[in-house]
Tab-separated table of C-alpha atoms and ligand atoms in Angstrom:
chain	number	residue	atom	x	y	z
A	1	UNK	CA	20.100	-43.388	-136.699
A	2	UNK	CA	18.413	-40.538	-134.876
A	3	UNK	CA	15.398	-40.885	-137.156
A	4	UNK	CA	14.713	-44.478	-136.065
A	5	UNK	CA	14.437	-43.311	-132.474
A	6	UNK	CA	11.168	-41.602	-133.278
A	7	UNK	CA	9.992	-38.173	-134.171
A	8	UNK	CA	10.959	-36.381	-130.966
A	9	UNK	CA	14.529	-37.587	-131.026
A	10	UNK	CA	14.832	-36.904	-134.734
A	11	UNK	CA	13.823	-33.322	-134.132
A	12	UNK	CA	16.443	-33.045	-131.398
A	13	UNK	CA	19.247	-34.209	-133.646
A	14	UNK	CA	18.014	-32.686	-136.889
A	15	UNK	CA	21.192	-31.073	-138.227
A	16	UNK	CA	19.273	-28.623	-140.426
A	17	UNK	CA	17.145	-27.373	-137.606
A	18	UNK	CA	20.197	-26.983	-135.437
A	19	UNK	CA	21.988	-25.027	-138.149
A	20	UNK	CA	18.959	-22.785	-138.552
A	21	UNK	CA	18.755	-22.111	-134.847
A	22	UNK	CA	22.443	-21.288	-134.656
A	23	UNK	CA	22.091	-18.982	-137.653
A	24	UNK	CA	19.064	-17.262	-136.096
A	25	UNK	CA	20.936	-16.891	-132.839
A	26	UNK	CA	23.826	-15.213	-134.617
A	27	UNK	CA	21.439	-12.938	-136.489
A	28	UNK	CA	19.704	-11.714	-133.356
A	29	UNK	CA	23.012	-11.275	-131.531
A	30	UNK	CA	24.381	-9.183	-134.406
A	31	UNK	CA	21.389	-6.904	-134.797
A	32	UNK	CA	22.243	-4.228	-132.194
A	33	UNK	CA	25.719	-3.656	-133.693
A	34	UNK	CA	24.215	-3.728	-137.192
A	35	UNK	CA	21.856	-0.942	-136.174
A	36	UNK	CA	24.830	1.067	-134.852
A	37	UNK	CA	26.764	0.451	-138.074
A	38	UNK	CA	23.848	1.530	-140.287
A	39	UNK	CA	23.467	-1.839	-141.993
A	40	UNK	CA	19.686	-1.469	-142.153
A	41	UNK	CA	18.023	0.518	-144.916
A	42	UNK	CA	14.504	1.305	-146.023
A	43	UNK	CA	12.878	0.638	-149.396
A	44	UNK	CA	9.578	2.237	-150.361
A	45	UNK	CA	6.645	0.791	-152.282
A	46	UNK	CA	4.026	3.059	-153.899
A	47	UNK	CA	0.332	2.950	-153.000
A	48	UNK	CA	-1.519	3.841	-156.165
A	49	UNK	CA	-4.867	5.600	-156.574
A	50	UNK	CA	-6.937	3.143	-158.610
A	51	UNK	CA	-8.775	5.938	-160.437
A	52	UNK	CA	-5.986	8.318	-161.470
A	53	UNK	CA	-2.899	6.128	-160.858
A	54	UNK	CA	-1.261	8.838	-158.763
A	55	UNK	CA	1.094	7.861	-155.952
A	56	UNK	CA	-1.093	8.445	-152.898
A	57	UNK	CA	1.341	7.002	-150.386
A	58	UNK	CA	4.459	4.873	-150.025
A	59	UNK	CA	5.026	2.038	-147.575
A	60	UNK	CA	8.394	1.965	-145.789
A	61	UNK	CA	9.850	-1.576	-145.763
A	62	UNK	CA	13.024	-2.261	-143.801
A	63	UNK	CA	15.898	-4.405	-145.137
A	64	UNK	CA	19.259	-5.502	-143.746
A	65	UNK	CA	22.402	-5.277	-145.876
A	66	UNK	CA	24.206	-8.036	-144.002
A	67	UNK	CA	27.989	-7.996	-144.648
A	68	UNK	CA	28.204	-11.787	-145.140
A	69	UNK	CA	24.669	-12.925	-145.945
A	70	UNK	CA	23.746	-10.142	-148.358
A	71	UNK	CA	20.359	-8.428	-148.383
A	72	UNK	CA	17.909	-9.871	-145.891
A	73	UNK	CA	14.166	-9.228	-146.029
A	74	UNK	CA	12.195	-8.321	-142.901
A	75	UNK	CA	10.720	-11.807	-142.639
A	76	UNK	CA	14.233	-12.980	-141.689
A	77	UNK	CA	14.760	-10.595	-138.775
A	78	UNK	CA	11.631	-8.701	-137.613
A	79	UNK	CA	10.420	-11.695	-135.585
A	80	UNK	CA	13.830	-12.011	-133.935
A	81	UNK	CA	13.880	-8.295	-133.167
A	82	UNK	CA	10.432	-8.683	-131.562
A	83	UNK	CA	11.779	-11.491	-129.363
A	84	UNK	CA	14.834	-9.597	-128.181
A	85	UNK	CA	13.034	-6.271	-127.857
A	86	UNK	CA	15.373	-4.587	-130.332
A	87	UNK	CA	12.292	-3.906	-132.459
A	88	UNK	CA	11.571	-0.833	-130.354
A	89	UNK	CA	14.841	0.901	-131.284
A	90	UNK	CA	14.906	-0.557	-134.815
A	91	UNK	CA	11.307	0.587	-135.304
A	92	UNK	CA	12.147	4.070	-134.068
A	93	UNK	CA	15.080	4.156	-136.489
A	94	UNK	CA	12.811	3.156	-139.412
A	95	UNK	CA	10.246	5.759	-138.383
A	96	UNK	CA	12.831	8.562	-138.314
A	97	UNK	CA	14.379	7.454	-141.609
A	98	UNK	CA	10.971	7.246	-143.309
A	99	UNK	CA	9.858	10.646	-141.968
A	100	UNK	CA	13.099	12.271	-143.150
A	101	UNK	CA	12.548	10.807	-146.615
A	102	UNK	CA	8.878	11.801	-146.686
A	103	UNK	CA	9.865	15.349	-145.711
A	104	UNK	CA	12.079	15.476	-148.814
A	105	UNK	CA	9.116	14.409	-150.957
A	106	UNK	CA	6.954	16.949	-149.130
A	107	UNK	CA	9.446	19.691	-150.089
A	108	UNK	CA	9.815	18.437	-153.657
A	109	UNK	CA	6.208	17.619	-154.571
A	110	UNK	CA	4.171	19.876	-152.257
A	111	UNK	CA	0.462	19.018	-152.320
A	112	UNK	CA	1.155	16.018	-154.600
A	113	UNK	CA	3.577	14.442	-152.104
A	114	UNK	CA	2.665	10.940	-150.918
A	115	UNK	CA	2.195	10.089	-147.249
A	116	UNK	CA	4.617	7.556	-145.830
A	117	UNK	CA	3.184	4.443	-144.206
A	118	UNK	CA	5.315	2.821	-141.492
A	119	UNK	CA	4.739	-0.663	-140.024
A	120	UNK	CA	4.478	-0.875	-136.238
A	121	UNK	CA	5.304	-4.139	-134.506
A	122	UNK	CA	3.056	-5.333	-131.673
A	123	UNK	CA	5.719	-4.422	-129.138
A	124	UNK	CA	6.000	-0.889	-130.466
A	125	UNK	CA	2.248	-0.388	-130.219
A	126	UNK	CA	2.551	-1.228	-126.500
A	127	UNK	CA	5.616	0.944	-125.925
A	128	UNK	CA	4.718	3.732	-123.477
A	129	UNK	CA	6.997	6.144	-125.379
A	130	UNK	CA	5.297	5.609	-128.739
A	131	UNK	CA	3.290	8.832	-128.832
A	132	UNK	CA	6.122	11.068	-127.603
A	133	UNK	CA	8.582	9.385	-130.012
A	134	UNK	CA	6.286	10.024	-132.978
A	135	UNK	CA	5.649	13.633	-131.914
A	136	UNK	CA	9.372	14.209	-131.468
A	137	UNK	CA	10.278	12.704	-134.848
A	138	UNK	CA	7.602	14.728	-136.642
A	139	UNK	CA	8.802	17.938	-134.984
A	140	UNK	CA	12.443	17.155	-135.679
A	141	UNK	CA	11.951	16.218	-139.357
A	142	UNK	CA	9.283	18.815	-140.168
A	143	UNK	CA	6.985	16.241	-141.751
A	144	UNK	CA	3.296	17.170	-141.590
A	145	UNK	CA	1.473	14.668	-139.307
A	146	UNK	CA	-1.067	14.044	-142.092
A	147	UNK	CA	1.796	12.727	-144.234
A	148	UNK	CA	2.469	9.917	-141.773
A	149	UNK	CA	0.452	6.703	-141.587
A	150	UNK	CA	1.118	3.919	-139.084
A	151	UNK	CA	0.221	0.325	-140.014
A	152	UNK	CA	-0.760	-2.110	-137.281
A	153	UNK	CA	-2.021	-5.654	-137.623
A	154	UNK	CA	-5.332	-6.713	-136.138
A	155	UNK	CA	-3.552	-8.555	-133.329
A	156	UNK	CA	-1.710	-5.362	-132.352
A	157	UNK	CA	-4.989	-3.490	-132.017
A	158	UNK	CA	-7.669	-5.914	-130.921
A	159	UNK	CA	-8.288	-7.636	-127.654
A	160	UNK	CA	-5.662	-5.779	-125.689
A	161	UNK	CA	-5.536	-3.475	-122.730
A	162	UNK	CA	-6.581	0.151	-123.127
A	163	UNK	CA	-3.130	1.718	-123.339
A	164	UNK	CA	-2.393	0.941	-126.990
A	165	UNK	CA	-5.809	2.290	-127.898
A	166	UNK	CA	-5.190	5.471	-125.942
A	167	UNK	CA	-1.923	5.833	-127.835
A	168	UNK	CA	-3.695	5.392	-131.175
A	169	UNK	CA	-6.297	7.971	-130.183
A	170	UNK	CA	-3.568	10.437	-129.250
A	171	UNK	CA	-1.767	9.826	-132.550
A	172	UNK	CA	-5.008	10.209	-134.456
A	173	UNK	CA	-5.688	13.536	-132.689
A	174	UNK	CA	-2.217	14.678	-133.779
A	175	UNK	CA	-3.357	14.101	-137.366
A	176	UNK	CA	-1.441	10.865	-137.989
A	177	UNK	CA	-3.305	8.256	-140.080
A	178	UNK	CA	-3.791	4.762	-138.693
A	179	UNK	CA	-4.166	1.716	-140.959
A	180	UNK	CA	-4.946	-1.912	-140.187
A	181	UNK	CA	-2.449	-4.065	-142.094
A	182	UNK	CA	-3.173	-7.499	-143.615
A	183	UNK	CA	-6.858	-7.087	-142.803
A	184	UNK	CA	-8.841	-10.311	-142.907
A	185	UNK	CA	-6.011	-12.624	-141.846
A	186	UNK	CA	-6.210	-12.062	-138.102
A	187	UNK	CA	-8.762	-11.930	-135.365
A	188	UNK	CA	-11.082	-9.019	-136.001
A	189	UNK	CA	-13.871	-7.881	-133.817
A	190	UNK	CA	-16.025	-6.031	-136.311
A	191	UNK	CA	-18.198	-4.372	-133.677
A	192	UNK	CA	-15.074	-3.122	-131.959
A	193	UNK	CA	-13.620	-1.783	-135.205
A	194	UNK	CA	-16.273	0.887	-135.173
A	195	UNK	CA	-14.806	2.507	-132.080
A	196	UNK	CA	-11.190	2.426	-133.185
A	197	UNK	CA	-9.345	5.525	-134.354
A	198	UNK	CA	-8.567	3.909	-137.719
A	199	UNK	CA	-8.558	5.569	-141.155
A	200	UNK	CA	-7.695	2.785	-143.539
A	201	UNK	CA	-8.003	-0.953	-144.038
A	202	UNK	CA	-5.343	-2.763	-146.030
A	203	UNK	CA	-6.886	-5.941	-147.413
A	204	UNK	CA	-4.383	-8.798	-147.233
A	205	UNK	CA	-2.825	-9.919	-150.502
A	206	UNK	CA	-4.102	-13.472	-150.003
A	207	UNK	CA	-7.597	-12.258	-151.011
A	208	UNK	CA	-6.249	-11.198	-154.415
A	209	UNK	CA	-5.448	-14.817	-155.329
A	210	UNK	CA	-8.955	-15.676	-156.521
A	211	UNK	CA	-9.169	-12.491	-158.599
A	212	UNK	CA	-6.023	-13.153	-160.607
A	213	UNK	CA	-7.807	-13.808	-163.937
A	214	UNK	CA	-10.946	-11.923	-164.948
A	215	UNK	CA	-12.482	-15.003	-166.639
A	216	UNK	CA	-11.752	-17.402	-163.794
A	217	UNK	CA	-12.497	-15.182	-160.804
A	218	UNK	CA	-13.308	-17.168	-157.675
A	219	UNK	CA	-16.866	-16.086	-156.732
A	220	UNK	CA	-16.284	-16.583	-152.997
A	221	UNK	CA	-13.109	-14.480	-152.963
A	222	UNK	CA	-14.874	-11.852	-155.059
A	223	UNK	CA	-17.735	-11.643	-152.598
A	224	UNK	CA	-15.480	-11.585	-149.545
A	225	UNK	CA	-13.439	-8.738	-150.989
A	226	UNK	CA	-16.606	-6.857	-151.994
A	227	UNK	CA	-17.970	-7.266	-148.471
A	228	UNK	CA	-14.713	-6.082	-146.867
A	229	UNK	CA	-14.708	-2.947	-149.023
A	230	UNK	CA	-18.380	-2.242	-148.215
A	231	UNK	CA	-17.705	-2.795	-144.522
A	232	UNK	CA	-14.743	-0.400	-144.581
A	233	UNK	CA	-16.800	2.249	-146.350
A	234	UNK	CA	-19.684	1.814	-143.917
A	235	UNK	CA	-17.183	2.565	-141.160
A	236	UNK	CA	-15.907	5.624	-143.052
A	237	UNK	CA	-12.530	4.058	-143.858
A	238	UNK	CA	-10.558	4.025	-147.084
A	239	UNK	CA	-9.288	0.736	-148.506
A	240	UNK	CA	-5.981	-0.373	-149.979
A	241	UNK	CA	-5.702	-3.709	-151.778
A	242	UNK	CA	-2.339	-5.339	-151.052
A	243	UNK	CA	-0.555	-7.757	-153.361
A	244	UNK	CA	-2.070	-6.511	-156.623
A	245	UNK	CA	-0.177	-8.391	-159.333
A	246	UNK	CA	-2.565	-8.446	-162.322
A	247	UNK	CA	-4.676	-5.971	-164.297
A	248	UNK	CA	-7.752	-8.088	-163.541
A	249	UNK	CA	-7.205	-7.624	-159.803
A	250	UNK	CA	-6.661	-3.861	-160.156
A	251	UNK	CA	-9.758	-3.469	-162.335
A	252	UNK	CA	-11.961	-5.535	-160.046
A	253	UNK	CA	-10.817	-3.617	-156.961
A	254	UNK	CA	-11.404	-0.269	-158.706
A	255	UNK	CA	-14.882	-1.456	-159.785
A	256	UNK	CA	-15.930	-2.276	-156.239
A	257	UNK	CA	-14.767	1.143	-155.028
A	258	UNK	CA	-11.416	0.305	-153.431
A	259	UNK	CA	-9.439	3.555	-153.382
A	260	UNK	CA	-5.822	2.381	-153.589
A	261	UNK	CA	-3.744	-0.584	-154.665
A	262	UNK	CA	-0.258	-1.778	-153.811
A	263	UNK	CA	1.634	-4.525	-155.574
A	264	UNK	CA	4.090	-5.705	-158.167
A	265	UNK	CA	1.680	-4.715	-160.974
A	266	UNK	CA	2.373	-1.062	-160.156
A	267	UNK	CA	5.816	-1.109	-158.566
A	268	UNK	CA	8.110	-3.257	-156.464
A	269	UNK	CA	9.660	-1.728	-153.346
A	270	UNK	CA	12.539	0.527	-154.413
A	271	UNK	CA	15.172	2.991	-153.261
A	272	UNK	CA	14.257	6.627	-152.553
A	273	UNK	CA	15.779	7.600	-155.938
A	274	UNK	CA	13.730	5.002	-157.829
A	275	UNK	CA	10.564	6.045	-156.027
A	276	UNK	CA	11.219	9.755	-156.686
A	277	UNK	CA	11.383	8.955	-160.413
A	278	UNK	CA	8.224	6.865	-160.131
A	279	UNK	CA	6.327	9.680	-158.376
A	280	UNK	CA	7.482	12.192	-160.998
A	281	UNK	CA	6.347	9.905	-163.832
A	282	UNK	CA	2.913	9.555	-162.243
A	283	UNK	CA	2.154	13.228	-161.557
A	284	UNK	CA	-0.919	14.579	-163.401
B	301	C2E	P1	3.493	-5.926	-145.055
B	301	C2E	O1	3.482	-4.771	-144.148
B	301	C2E	O2	2.185	-6.562	-145.348
B	301	C2E	O3	4.199	-5.409	-146.392
B	301	C2E	C1	3.883	-5.840	-147.687
B	301	C2E	C2	4.797	-6.962	-148.116
B	301	C2E	O4	4.299	-7.520	-149.340
B	301	C2E	C3	6.220	-6.503	-148.445
B	301	C2E	O5	7.110	-7.590	-148.168
B	301	C2E	C4	6.136	-6.272	-149.944
B	301	C2E	O6	7.400	-6.313	-150.592
B	301	C2E	C5	5.279	-7.434	-150.351
B	301	C2E	N1	4.578	-7.188	-151.608
B	301	C2E	C6	4.242	-6.015	-152.174
B	301	C2E	N2	3.580	-6.174	-153.325
B	301	C2E	C7	3.473	-7.505	-153.525
B	301	C2E	C8	2.871	-8.311	-154.557
B	301	C2E	O7	2.301	-7.832	-155.535
B	301	C2E	N3	2.955	-9.662	-154.401
B	301	C2E	C9	3.574	-10.231	-153.325
B	301	C2E	N4	3.614	-11.552	-153.274
B	301	C2E	N5	4.149	-9.499	-152.323
B	301	C2E	C10	4.091	-8.159	-152.427
B	301	C2E	P2	8.449	-7.388	-147.306
B	301	C2E	O8	9.110	-6.099	-147.650
B	301	C2E	O9	9.232	-8.642	-147.421
B	301	C2E	O10	7.892	-7.230	-145.833
B	301	C2E	C11	7.283	-8.310	-145.183
B	301	C2E	C12	6.655	-7.873	-143.880
B	301	C2E	O11	7.670	-7.467	-142.946
B	301	C2E	C13	5.733	-6.682	-143.993
B	301	C2E	O12	4.491	-7.080	-144.503
B	301	C2E	C14	5.699	-6.220	-142.552
B	301	C2E	O13	4.781	-7.004	-141.828
B	301	C2E	C15	7.100	-6.524	-142.093
B	301	C2E	N6	7.898	-5.277	-142.092
B	301	C2E	C16	8.533	-4.676	-143.116
B	301	C2E	N7	9.148	-3.542	-142.699
B	301	C2E	C17	8.871	-3.418	-141.371
B	301	C2E	C18	9.221	-2.451	-140.363
B	301	C2E	O14	9.891	-1.431	-140.586
B	301	C2E	N8	8.753	-2.681	-139.092
B	301	C2E	C19	7.970	-3.783	-138.803
B	301	C2E	N9	7.549	-3.946	-137.547
B	301	C2E	N10	7.630	-4.697	-139.738
B	301	C2E	C20	8.067	-4.521	-141.008
B	302	MG	MG1	2.492	-3.120	-143.969
B	303	MG	MG1	0.382	-5.889	-145.358
B	304	MG	MG1	2.536	-8.717	-143.396
């Protein structure tokens, strides 16, 4: 009967929506204790050099081993953690965990060790303690600053006050790499990009769609991707293609000079043990 009252009322009484909201509420309420109880864990996904297929880097991707709901992906809880503010402590936890793991790879593989790339939420990029937290974690874990990359989306970097930029400059001076994540999906001020302390562009996986098959490549997608890579190189940045699922995509990206690729074609996100094996198998 609620439906016949019109759209607004229907939305109010929609039992599914209500159930979802209740579930989300429970999830966000449970997150602080879950962090205490070590229910979160980090998987790693290789970033592959498109010329030699070495593991150049690994992206740290957080997951939640929820006692009742099973494994939850970040899309289920990162947004909630941003809303409640827990993202700042969760993000710091991920950063420490990832740096500890990367230090182990640094010890095991020496010069061939991959850097670890850690996602920063918008709220973390505006956290006044960001720079001191990163410095402290690097000192504490013994990871070389050049083996840490921080990924921020365009919205976290662009069109904001000066403080986040100052923080990025300080991190960059420390030797930490800065990457723009999901590039091409947000609001980018290209002129501004030139003055940012950024080292790498990660081209969003959505641009790979039109390059799925070599024979049926979408000419517009192909040109957009080619232009993004040229732009990045003109700015002195390296490029990673995200969401590489087919050989055709990997070949096309290599042909246009994109340095690294990330995607299911090469490897899915995996445990530290799985990734250690993967790195070993891909050494020269
Ligand atoms: P992202 O940073 O763009 O990470 C890449 C996402 O694409 C990952 O999803 C990865 O599993 C997925 N992916 C990798 N290769 C392929 C592929 O070939 N095809 C497709 N379709 N997908 C692929 P995941 O792990 O579910 O993470 C989703 C997003 O959650 C991330 O997107 C990132 O924005 C966020 N996230 C993950 N971990 C963290 C974290 O520690 N902190 C913050 N703030 N955000 C995180
Ligand atoms: Mg990322
Ligand atoms: Mg991305
Ligand atoms: Mg994303």
